[in-house]
Amino acid sequence: MAKSQRGSQLADQIRGTGRRMTKARQAVIACLESAGLPLTHKQIARALREQGFEQTTVWRNLMMLVELGMVHRRELGDHLWRYELVRVEAAGPALAVVYFSCLSCSGLTPVSTEATPTLLQQSLPGVGRISEALLRGVCCDCAKAVERSGP
Amino acid sequence: MAKSQRGSQLADQIRGTGRRMTKARQAVIACLESAGLPLTHKQIARALREQGFEQTTVWRNLMMLVELGMVHRRELGDHLWRYELVRVEAAGPALAVVYFSCLSCSGLTPVSTEATPTLLQQSLPGVGRISEALLRGVCCDCAKAVERSGP
DNA sequence: TCGTGATCGCAATTGTGTTGCAATTGCGCC
DNA sequence: GGCGCAATTGCAACACAATTGCGATCACGA
């Protein structure tokens, strides 16, 4: 049995392109897989350093995964690239990824996008097909904190 | 008569905080004002170099304007900070700024937000107050180009 | 098991963003 | 209009994420 179905699936894909499935590569994928959220290069590199891998290696593997379309590289407003495994169910024509980033606490929240994509797309005719959205503002918790501290 | 109402208004505000209205500062504001779109530090610095100002100066003035809330600094997905004069009419509680960034041609389009804010906010309950949104995807032109080149 | 080319580790480079400091300048005050 | 001084500028240097070069190492098909 595979440790991770998605992982071994990716491994096959990678080997299918004539590339090798190295330990570093496995570790990078495992790291992204277990995270669920987009991670910065730094975060991944730090996690994998304990396993003996260099940040350069991590970076190159991430870039390779991005190139193969297995990983999304994106920018979430704090000026750092973040990497995230592409989810298979997100490959459809609808809006794939929506995040909400709090300007106050810097927290990042994935937004459930069941109804949103269509709604968003419909509400903005003529902008092309939206594949991801980054929303910024003040999250509920921070808003409450502000209310409490003063009117 | 003032060259620019908004500009002299900002000048007064700046002086009101005990700061000076220098030529460099005027130039930065004028540059942002005439642009309309968010500009990168590099773009602004290049424009002002012709007028004899250093990029450091430009940067510091931008930061000051950001600090005073007169300029928005934001990241539009290409890993560069962009600066834009805060529009007075955008100060309300609704969604202020929406941009659409094309993943294919890197074009940036401001999105008209007449109805969107409420819609967006309503469609995403529980995420806090959205103050800006960056949408990414493929713009109409690029989508058409792709259609033409292959099915 | 072996050979070879993909990959790794290390060191160095790039480019944006940021800070330190001495020289300069805007502006209140006379 | 001129003076004084603190805010501001210009230059140089620094910080740090991102990226590249290259010789050593390792995965994997034969």
mmCIF file of C-alpha atoms (C1' of nucleotides) in Angstrom:
data_model
loop_
_atom_site.group_PDB
_atom_site.id
_atom_site.type_symbol
_atom_site.label_atom_id
_atom_site.label_comp_id
_atom_site.label_asym_id
_atom_site.label_seq_id
_atom_site.Cartn_x
_atom_site.Cartn_y
_atom_site.Cartn_z
ATOM 1 C CA MET A 1 0.000 0.000 0.000
ATOM 2 C CA ALA A 2 1.098 3.464 -0.767
ATOM 3 C CA LYS A 3 1.867 5.850 2.024
ATOM 4 C CA SER A 4 -0.061 8.414 0.084
ATOM 5 C CA GLN A 5 -2.122 7.865 -2.975
ATOM 6 C CA ARG A 6 -1.615 11.380 -4.250
ATOM 7 C CA GLY A 7 2.096 11.120 -3.581
ATOM 8 C CA SER A 8 2.643 7.912 -5.521
ATOM 9 C CA GLN A 9 0.420 9.219 -8.280
ATOM 10 C CA LEU A 10 2.684 12.233 -8.589
ATOM 11 C CA ALA A 11 5.730 9.977 -8.430
ATOM 12 C CA ASP A 12 4.470 8.058 -11.442
ATOM 13 C CA GLN A 13 3.775 11.261 -13.275
ATOM 14 C CA ILE A 14 7.249 12.545 -12.529
ATOM 15 C CA ARG A 15 8.888 9.335 -13.666
ATOM 16 C CA GLY A 16 6.684 9.479 -16.729
ATOM 17 C CA THR A 17 8.435 12.660 -17.795
ATOM 18 C CA GLY A 18 11.827 10.975 -17.619
ATOM 19 C CA ARG A 19 12.661 12.456 -14.270
ATOM 20 C CA ARG A 20 13.784 10.578 -11.208
ATOM 21 C CA MET A 21 11.946 10.191 -7.966
ATOM 22 C CA THR A 22 14.534 11.193 -5.428
ATOM 23 C CA LYS A 23 14.284 11.329 -1.685
ATOM 24 C CA ALA A 24 14.410 15.091 -1.753
ATOM 25 C CA ARG A 25 11.546 15.185 -4.180
ATOM 26 C CA GLN A 26 9.502 12.796 -2.088
ATOM 27 C CA ALA A 27 10.166 14.876 0.974
ATOM 28 C CA VAL A 28 9.078 18.080 -0.745
ATOM 29 C CA ILE A 29 5.853 16.494 -1.936
ATOM 30 C CA ALA A 30 5.177 14.946 1.452
ATOM 31 C CA CYS A 31 5.745 18.281 3.098
ATOM 32 C CA LEU A 32 3.324 20.085 0.810
ATOM 33 C CA GLU A 33 0.850 17.259 1.128
ATOM 34 C CA SER A 34 0.774 17.276 4.884
ATOM 35 C CA ALA A 35 0.542 21.041 5.062
ATOM 36 C CA GLY A 36 -2.645 21.617 3.116
ATOM 37 C CA LEU A 37 -1.965 25.348 3.088
ATOM 38 C CA PRO A 38 0.458 27.101 0.774
ATOM 39 C CA LEU A 39 3.929 27.143 2.322
ATOM 40 C CA THR A 40 6.789 29.519 1.694
ATOM 41 C CA HIS A 41 10.049 28.254 0.321
ATOM 42 C CA LYS A 42 11.582 29.093 3.656
ATOM 43 C CA GLN A 43 9.078 27.058 5.602
ATOM 44 C CA ILE A 44 9.572 24.042 3.402
ATOM 45 C CA ALA A 45 13.327 24.395 3.388
ATOM 46 C CA ARG A 46 13.425 24.628 7.154
ATOM 47 C CA ALA A 47 11.297 21.545 7.516
ATOM 48 C CA LEU A 48 13.468 19.579 5.122
ATOM 49 C CA ARG A 49 16.773 20.765 6.485
ATOM 50 C CA GLU A 50 16.167 18.463 9.427
ATOM 51 C CA GLN A 51 16.057 15.654 6.913
ATOM 52 C CA GLY A 52 19.320 16.767 5.402
ATOM 53 C CA PHE A 53 18.187 18.610 2.299
ATOM 54 C CA GLU A 54 19.462 21.927 1.068
ATOM 55 C CA GLN A 55 17.276 24.911 0.365
ATOM 56 C CA THR A 56 18.570 25.034 -3.200
ATOM 57 C CA THR A 57 17.428 21.487 -3.743
ATOM 58 C CA VAL A 58 14.060 22.283 -2.269
ATOM 59 C CA TRP A 59 13.776 25.308 -4.487
ATOM 60 C CA ARG A 60 14.712 23.450 -7.637
ATOM 61 C CA ASN A 61 12.278 20.682 -6.892
ATOM 62 C CA LEU A 62 9.528 23.136 -6.236
ATOM 63 C CA MET A 63 10.232 24.839 -9.537
ATOM 64 C CA MET A 64 10.181 21.511 -11.296
ATOM 65 C CA LEU A 65 6.843 20.669 -9.741
ATOM 66 C CA VAL A 66 5.518 24.058 -10.761
ATOM 67 C CA GLU A 67 6.765 23.474 -14.281
ATOM 68 C CA LEU A 68 4.969 20.148 -14.426
ATOM 69 C CA GLY A 69 1.823 21.799 -13.179
ATOM 70 C CA MET A 70 1.750 19.780 -9.984
ATOM 71 C CA VAL A 71 2.345 22.694 -7.690
ATOM 72 C CA HIS A 72 0.961 26.189 -7.692
ATOM 73 C CA ARG A 73 3.310 29.007 -6.916
ATOM 74 C CA ARG A 74 1.547 32.068 -5.710
ATOM 75 C CA GLU A 75 1.927 35.305 -3.902
ATOM 76 C CA LEU A 76 -0.399 36.041 -1.040
ATOM 77 C CA GLY A 77 0.394 39.640 -0.344
ATOM 78 C CA ASP A 78 3.360 39.339 1.980
ATOM 79 C CA HIS A 79 5.910 39.346 -0.762
ATOM 80 C CA LEU A 80 6.886 35.715 -0.438
ATOM 81 C CA TRP A 81 6.251 32.962 -2.931
ATOM 82 C CA ARG A 82 4.099 30.210 -1.555
ATOM 83 C CA TYR A 83 3.813 26.719 -2.918
ATOM 84 C CA GLU A 84 0.856 24.412 -2.781
ATOM 85 C CA LEU A 85 0.037 21.055 -4.310
ATOM 86 C CA VAL A 86 -2.479 21.457 -7.092
ATOM 87 C CA ARG A 87 -5.680 19.796 -6.015
ATOM 88 C CA VAL A 88 -7.184 17.546 -8.614
ATOM 89 C CA GLU A 89 -10.703 18.683 -7.930
ATOM 90 C CA ALA A 90 -9.610 22.238 -8.567
ATOM 91 C CA ALA A 91 -8.814 21.598 -12.202
ATOM 92 C CA GLY A 92 -12.259 22.482 -13.445
ATOM 93 C CA PRO A 93 -13.207 25.666 -15.210
ATOM 94 C CA ALA A 94 -14.486 27.312 -12.078
ATOM 95 C CA LEU A 95 -12.663 29.451 -9.615
ATOM 96 C CA ALA A 96 -10.121 27.220 -8.005
ATOM 97 C CA VAL A 97 -8.623 28.939 -5.051
ATOM 98 C CA VAL A 98 -9.807 31.722 -2.833
ATOM 99 C CA TYR A 99 -7.884 33.001 0.140
ATOM 100 C CA PHE A 100 -8.625 35.702 2.611
ATOM 101 C CA SER A 101 -5.644 37.488 4.058
ATOM 102 C CA CYS A 102 -6.061 39.635 7.152
ATOM 103 C CA LEU A 103 -4.296 42.985 6.957
ATOM 104 C CA SER A 104 -4.249 43.190 10.725
ATOM 105 C CA CYS A 105 -3.081 39.801 11.984
ATOM 106 C CA SER A 106 -1.600 38.534 8.698
ATOM 107 C CA GLY A 107 -3.630 35.372 9.072
ATOM 108 C CA LEU A 108 -4.468 33.424 5.970
ATOM 109 C CA THR A 109 -7.781 31.652 5.588
ATOM 110 C CA PRO A 110 -8.867 29.446 2.754
ATOM 111 C CA VAL A 111 -12.366 30.410 1.765
ATOM 112 C CA SER A 112 -14.882 27.773 0.986
ATOM 113 C CA THR A 113 -15.808 28.292 -2.602
ATOM 114 C CA GLU A 114 -18.890 26.266 -3.181
ATOM 115 C CA ALA A 115 -21.070 29.003 -4.533
ATOM 116 C CA THR A 116 -18.571 31.770 -4.865
ATOM 117 C CA PRO A 117 -16.903 31.047 -8.198
ATOM 118 C CA THR A 118 -19.959 31.417 -10.314
ATOM 119 C CA LEU A 119 -21.171 34.320 -8.284
ATOM 120 C CA LEU A 120 -17.875 36.103 -8.536
ATOM 121 C CA GLN A 121 -17.553 35.390 -12.205
ATOM 122 C CA GLN A 122 -21.087 36.509 -12.873
ATOM 123 C CA SER A 123 -20.721 39.673 -10.917
ATOM 124 C CA LEU A 124 -17.703 40.688 -12.946
ATOM 125 C CA PRO A 125 -18.581 40.293 -16.579
ATOM 126 C CA GLY A 126 -15.854 40.945 -19.065
ATOM 127 C CA VAL A 127 -12.829 40.286 -16.919
ATOM 128 C CA GLY A 128 -11.959 36.894 -18.293
ATOM 129 C CA ARG A 129 -11.934 33.603 -16.493
ATOM 130 C CA ILE A 130 -10.997 33.954 -12.868
ATOM 131 C CA SER A 131 -8.890 31.097 -11.616
ATOM 132 C CA GLU A 132 -7.898 32.418 -8.266
ATOM 133 C CA ALA A 133 -8.717 35.231 -5.935
ATOM 134 C CA LEU A 134 -6.943 36.828 -3.062
ATOM 135 C CA LEU A 135 -9.121 38.866 -0.790
ATOM 136 C CA ARG A 136 -7.665 41.225 1.738
ATOM 137 C CA GLY A 137 -9.277 42.973 4.626
ATOM 138 C CA VAL A 138 -9.797 42.591 8.317
ATOM 139 C CA CYS A 139 -10.842 39.220 9.608
ATOM 140 C CA CYS A 140 -13.723 38.794 12.018
ATOM 141 C CA ASP A 141 -11.501 38.261 15.026
ATOM 142 C CA CYS A 142 -9.458 41.383 14.412
ATOM 143 C CA ALA A 143 -12.588 43.397 13.673
ATOM 144 C CA LYS A 144 -14.028 42.313 17.000
ATOM 145 C CA ALA A 145 -10.818 43.198 18.773
ATOM 146 C CA VAL A 146 -10.915 46.677 17.262
ATOM 147 C CA GLU A 147 -14.549 47.144 18.261
ATOM 148 C CA ARG A 148 -13.729 46.169 21.800
ATOM 149 C CA SER A 149 -10.746 48.487 22.100
ATOM 150 C CA GLY A 150 -12.575 51.554 20.879
ATOM 151 C CA PRO A 151 -15.529 52.798 18.829
ATOM 152 C CA MET B 1 -5.065 77.922 -9.465
ATOM 153 C CA ALA B 2 -3.720 74.660 -8.262
ATOM 154 C CA LYS B 3 -2.089 72.372 -10.731
ATOM 155 C CA SER B 4 -3.948 69.570 -9.051
ATOM 156 C CA GLN B 5 -6.588 69.819 -6.427
ATOM 157 C CA ARG B 6 -5.801 66.419 -4.995
ATOM 158 C CA GLY B 7 -2.113 67.209 -4.984
ATOM 159 C CA SER B 8 -2.420 70.459 -3.059
ATOM 160 C CA GLN B 9 -4.878 68.834 -0.727
ATOM 161 C CA LEU B 10 -2.283 66.184 0.060
ATOM 162 C CA ALA B 11 0.376 68.873 0.405
ATOM 163 C CA ASP B 12 -1.689 70.563 3.089
ATOM 164 C CA GLN B 13 -2.224 67.276 4.850
ATOM 165 C CA ILE B 14 1.478 66.542 4.783
ATOM 166 C CA ARG B 15 2.380 69.956 6.128
ATOM 167 C CA GLY B 16 -0.300 69.475 8.738
ATOM 168 C CA THR B 17 1.689 66.598 10.183
ATOM 169 C CA GLY B 18 4.774 68.766 10.573
ATOM 170 C CA ARG B 19 6.395 67.432 7.467
ATOM 171 C CA ARG B 20 7.777 69.452 4.608
ATOM 172 C CA MET B 21 6.534 69.602 1.087
ATOM 173 C CA THR B 22 9.655 69.007 -0.898
ATOM 174 C CA LYS B 23 10.139 68.853 -4.624
ATOM 175 C CA ALA B 24 10.796 65.152 -4.456
ATOM 176 C CA ARG B 25 7.575 64.618 -2.584
ATOM 177 C CA GLN B 26 5.615 66.690 -5.057
ATOM 178 C CA ALA B 27 7.135 64.745 -7.896
ATOM 179 C CA VAL B 28 6.227 61.410 -6.336
ATOM 180 C CA ILE B 29 2.652 62.489 -5.776
ATOM 181 C CA ALA B 30 2.391 63.945 -9.262
ATOM 182 C CA CYS B 31 3.728 60.739 -10.720
ATOM 183 C CA LEU B 32 1.229 58.576 -8.874
ATOM 184 C CA GLU B 33 -1.528 60.986 -9.700
ATOM 185 C CA SER B 34 -0.918 61.000 -13.393
ATOM 186 C CA ALA B 35 -0.562 57.237 -13.535
ATOM 187 C CA GLY B 36 -3.926 56.186 -12.182
ATOM 188 C CA LEU B 37 -2.728 52.605 -11.946
ATOM 189 C CA PRO B 38 -0.524 51.200 -9.209
ATOM 190 C CA LEU B 39 3.133 51.709 -10.096
ATOM 191 C CA THR B 40 6.153 49.778 -8.918
ATOM 192 C CA HIS B 41 8.879 51.506 -7.003
ATOM 193 C CA LYS B 42 11.106 50.929 -9.983
ATOM 194 C CA GLN B 43 8.723 52.586 -12.398
ATOM 195 C CA ILE B 44 8.363 55.615 -10.200
ATOM 196 C CA ALA B 45 12.071 55.813 -9.496
ATOM 197 C CA ARG B 46 12.874 55.634 -13.184
ATOM 198 C CA ALA B 47 10.409 58.384 -13.988
ATOM 199 C CA LEU B 48 11.800 60.612 -11.266
ATOM 200 C CA ARG B 49 15.435 59.931 -12.013
ATOM 201 C CA GLU B 50 15.020 62.159 -15.047
ATOM 202 C CA GLN B 51 14.058 64.901 -12.640
ATOM 203 C CA GLY B 52 17.133 64.239 -10.554
ATOM 204 C CA PHE B 53 15.739 62.230 -7.669
ATOM 205 C CA GLU B 54 17.257 59.117 -6.176
ATOM 206 C CA GLN B 55 15.411 55.848 -5.794
ATOM 207 C CA THR B 56 16.047 55.927 -2.054
ATOM 208 C CA THR B 57 14.310 59.252 -1.819
ATOM 209 C CA VAL B 58 11.433 57.974 -3.852
ATOM 210 C CA TRP B 59 11.188 54.916 -1.662
ATOM 211 C CA ARG B 60 11.236 56.887 1.551
ATOM 212 C CA ASN B 61 8.609 59.273 0.327
ATOM 213 C CA LEU B 62 6.414 56.423 -0.752
ATOM 214 C CA MET B 63 6.753 54.842 2.670
ATOM 215 C CA MET B 64 5.897 58.107 4.310
ATOM 216 C CA LEU B 65 2.806 58.461 2.161
ATOM 217 C CA VAL B 66 1.830 54.906 2.996
ATOM 218 C CA GLU B 67 2.335 55.657 6.667
ATOM 219 C CA LEU B 68 0.064 58.678 6.417
ATOM 220 C CA GLY B 69 -2.522 56.574 4.648
ATOM 221 C CA MET B 70 -2.328 58.568 1.450
ATOM 222 C CA VAL B 71 -0.892 55.791 -0.637
ATOM 223 C CA HIS B 72 -1.712 52.116 -0.815
ATOM 224 C CA ARG B 73 1.125 49.689 -1.095
ATOM 225 C CA ARG B 74 0.129 46.404 -2.522
ATOM 226 C CA GLU B 75 1.316 43.290 -4.192
ATOM 227 C CA LEU B 76 -0.318 42.242 -7.408
ATOM 228 C CA GLY B 77 1.096 38.807 -7.863
ATOM 229 C CA ASP B 78 4.338 39.577 -9.635
ATOM 230 C CA HIS B 79 6.362 39.922 -6.506
ATOM 231 C CA LEU B 80 6.787 43.664 -6.711
ATOM 232 C CA TRP B 81 5.316 46.251 -4.419
ATOM 233 C CA ARG B 82 3.052 48.671 -6.193
ATOM 234 C CA TYR B 83 1.985 52.068 -4.975
ATOM 235 C CA GLU B 84 -1.179 53.922 -5.694
ATOM 236 C CA LEU B 85 -2.764 57.104 -4.404
ATOM 237 C CA VAL B 86 -5.657 56.320 -2.115
ATOM 238 C CA ARG B 87 -8.803 57.499 -3.786
ATOM 239 C CA VAL B 88 -11.037 59.512 -1.543
ATOM 240 C CA GLU B 89 -14.193 57.869 -2.768
ATOM 241 C CA ALA B 90 -12.708 54.521 -1.823
ATOM 242 C CA ALA B 91 -12.641 55.299 1.858
ATOM 243 C CA GLY B 92 -16.084 53.903 2.541
ATOM 244 C CA PRO B 93 -16.778 50.613 4.233
ATOM 245 C CA ALA B 94 -17.267 48.753 1.001
ATOM 246 C CA LEU B 95 -14.742 46.925 -1.087
ATOM 247 C CA ALA B 96 -12.325 49.538 -2.268
ATOM 248 C CA VAL B 97 -10.129 48.104 -4.921
ATOM 249 C CA VAL B 98 -10.474 45.186 -7.254
ATOM 250 C CA TYR B 99 -7.909 44.253 -9.854
ATOM 251 C CA PHE B 100 -7.800 41.505 -12.367
ATOM 252 C CA SER B 101 -4.371 40.224 -13.246
ATOM 253 C CA CYS B 102 -3.887 38.081 -16.333
ATOM 254 C CA LEU B 103 -1.695 35.048 -15.791
ATOM 255 C CA SER B 104 -0.962 34.902 -19.484
ATOM 256 C CA CYS B 105 -0.127 38.432 -20.565
ATOM 257 C CA SER B 106 0.518 39.881 -17.089
ATOM 258 C CA GLY B 107 -1.871 42.692 -17.877
ATOM 259 C CA LEU B 108 -3.531 44.433 -14.995
ATOM 260 C CA THR B 109 -7.095 45.655 -15.219
ATOM 261 C CA PRO B 110 -8.978 47.648 -12.643
ATOM 262 C CA VAL B 111 -12.398 46.141 -12.246
ATOM 263 C CA SER B 112 -15.418 48.331 -11.942
ATOM 264 C CA THR B 113 -16.852 47.643 -8.549
ATOM 265 C CA GLU B 114 -20.267 49.162 -8.518
ATOM 266 C CA ALA B 115 -22.212 46.110 -7.491
ATOM 267 C CA THR B 116 -19.392 43.756 -6.699
ATOM 268 C CA PRO B 117 -18.475 44.690 -3.154
ATOM 269 C CA THR B 118 -21.759 43.797 -1.605
ATOM 270 C CA LEU B 119 -22.115 40.765 -3.774
ATOM 271 C CA LEU B 120 -18.678 39.517 -2.936
ATOM 272 C CA GLN B 121 -19.099 40.247 0.714
ATOM 273 C CA GLN B 122 -22.478 38.592 0.811
ATOM 274 C CA SER B 123 -21.296 35.528 -0.999
ATOM 275 C CA LEU B 124 -18.521 34.975 1.511
ATOM 276 C CA PRO B 125 -20.054 35.185 4.932
ATOM 277 C CA GLY B 126 -17.725 34.916 7.843
ATOM 278 C CA VAL B 127 -14.519 36.057 6.219
ATOM 279 C CA GLY B 128 -14.423 39.531 7.688
ATOM 280 C CA ARG B 129 -14.589 42.802 5.884
ATOM 281 C CA ILE B 130 -13.015 42.668 2.483
ATOM 282 C CA SER B 131 -11.175 45.842 1.571
ATOM 283 C CA GLU B 132 -9.432 44.730 -1.551
ATOM 284 C CA ALA B 133 -9.396 41.861 -3.945
ATOM 285 C CA LEU B 134 -6.953 40.590 -6.469
ATOM 286 C CA LEU B 135 -8.360 38.263 -9.052
ATOM 287 C CA ARG B 136 -6.145 36.197 -11.257
ATOM 288 C CA GLY B 137 -6.941 34.260 -14.342
ATOM 289 C CA VAL B 138 -6.856 34.603 -18.083
ATOM 290 C CA CYS B 139 -8.183 37.781 -19.584
ATOM 291 C CA CYS B 140 -10.628 37.799 -22.443
ATOM 292 C CA ASP B 141 -8.033 38.701 -25.046
ATOM 293 C CA CYS B 142 -5.669 35.935 -24.038
ATOM 294 C CA ALA B 143 -8.513 33.445 -23.814
ATOM 295 C CA LYS B 144 -9.517 34.320 -27.377
ATOM 296 C CA ALA B 145 -5.947 33.971 -28.544
ATOM 297 C CA VAL B 146 -5.768 30.501 -27.016
ATOM 298 C CA GLU B 147 -9.039 29.483 -28.610
ATOM 299 C CA ARG B 148 -7.770 30.568 -31.975
ATOM 300 C CA SER B 149 -4.463 28.729 -31.686
ATOM 301 C CA GLY B 150 -5.985 25.416 -30.671
ATOM 302 C CA PRO B 151 -9.128 23.750 -29.370
ATOM 303 C "C1'" DT C 1 26.045 -4.803 -10.940
ATOM 304 C "C1'" DC C 2 27.318 -0.928 -13.926
ATOM 305 C "C1'" DG C 3 27.242 3.417 -16.534
ATOM 306 C "C1'" DT C 4 25.397 7.687 -17.248
ATOM 307 C "C1'" DG C 5 22.836 11.557 -17.024
ATOM 308 C "C1'" DA C 6 19.614 13.652 -13.731
ATOM 309 C "C1'" DT C 7 19.966 15.584 -9.334
ATOM 310 C "C1'" DC C 8 22.237 17.353 -5.147
ATOM 311 C "C1'" DG C 9 25.110 20.404 -2.138
ATOM 312 C "C1'" DC C 10 27.692 24.277 -1.787
ATOM 313 C "C1'" DA C 11 29.058 28.715 -2.915
ATOM 314 C "C1'" DA C 12 28.261 32.680 -5.231
ATOM 315 C "C1'" DT C 13 25.215 36.057 -7.779
ATOM 316 C "C1'" DT C 14 21.168 38.809 -8.654
ATOM 317 C "C1'" DG C 15 17.765 42.265 -7.701
ATOM 318 C "C1'" DT C 16 14.346 44.355 -4.716
ATOM 319 C "C1'" DG C 17 13.881 46.373 -0.597
ATOM 320 C "C1'" DT C 18 15.925 48.794 3.389
ATOM 321 C "C1'" DT C 19 19.065 51.453 6.532
ATOM 322 C "C1'" DG C 20 23.133 54.750 8.089
ATOM 323 C "C1'" DC C 21 25.081 58.920 7.759
ATOM 324 C "C1'" DA C 22 26.930 63.235 6.161
ATOM 325 C "C1'" DA C 23 25.414 67.003 3.129
ATOM 326 C "C1'" DT C 24 21.562 69.704 1.748
ATOM 327 C "C1'" DT C 25 17.254 72.221 1.937
ATOM 328 C "C1'" DG C 26 12.399 73.759 3.342
ATOM 329 C "C1'" DC C 27 10.318 76.672 6.270
ATOM 330 C "C1'" DG C 28 9.293 79.077 10.703
ATOM 331 C "C1'" DC C 29 11.140 82.951 12.829
ATOM 332 C "C1'" DC C 30 13.326 87.301 13.179
ATOM 333 C "C1'" DG D 1 14.976 89.153 2.890
ATOM 334 C "C1'" DG D 2 18.123 86.453 5.667
ATOM 335 C "C1'" DC D 3 19.141 82.849 9.586
ATOM 336 C "C1'" DG D 4 19.058 78.500 11.942
ATOM 337 C "C1'" DC D 5 17.910 73.965 12.517
ATOM 338 C "C1'" DA D 6 15.619 69.819 11.975
ATOM 339 C "C1'" DA D 7 13.525 67.254 8.188
ATOM 340 C "C1'" DT D 8 14.983 65.464 4.054
ATOM 341 C "C1'" DT D 9 18.124 64.045 0.417
ATOM 342 C "C1'" DG D 10 21.906 61.439 -1.973
ATOM 343 C "C1'" DC D 11 25.119 58.026 -1.804
ATOM 344 C "C1'" DA D 12 26.836 53.849 -0.297
ATOM 345 C "C1'" DA D 13 26.214 49.879 1.927
ATOM 346 C "C1'" DC D 14 23.419 46.206 3.855
ATOM 347 C "C1'" DA D 15 19.616 42.395 4.173
ATOM 348 C "C1'" DC D 16 17.458 38.827 2.328
ATOM 349 C "C1'" DA D 17 14.608 35.982 -0.905
ATOM 350 C "C1'" DA D 18 15.296 34.163 -5.203
ATOM 351 C "C1'" DT D 19 18.313 32.165 -8.583
ATOM 352 C "C1'" DT D 20 22.403 30.140 -11.057
ATOM 353 C "C1'" DG D 21 27.033 27.476 -11.873
ATOM 354 C "C1'" DC D 22 29.524 23.618 -11.205
ATOM 355 C "C1'" DG D 23 31.729 19.562 -9.518
ATOM 356 C "C1'" DA D 24 30.211 15.519 -6.719
ATOM 357 C "C1'" DT D 25 26.669 12.119 -6.004
ATOM 358 C "C1'" DC D 26 22.895 9.081 -6.750
ATOM 359 C "C1'" DA D 27 18.630 6.829 -9.177
ATOM 360 C "C1'" DC D 28 17.465 3.760 -12.371
ATOM 361 C "C1'" DG D 29 17.390 1.244 -16.928
ATOM 362 C "C1'" DA D 30 20.313 -2.124 -19.185
#
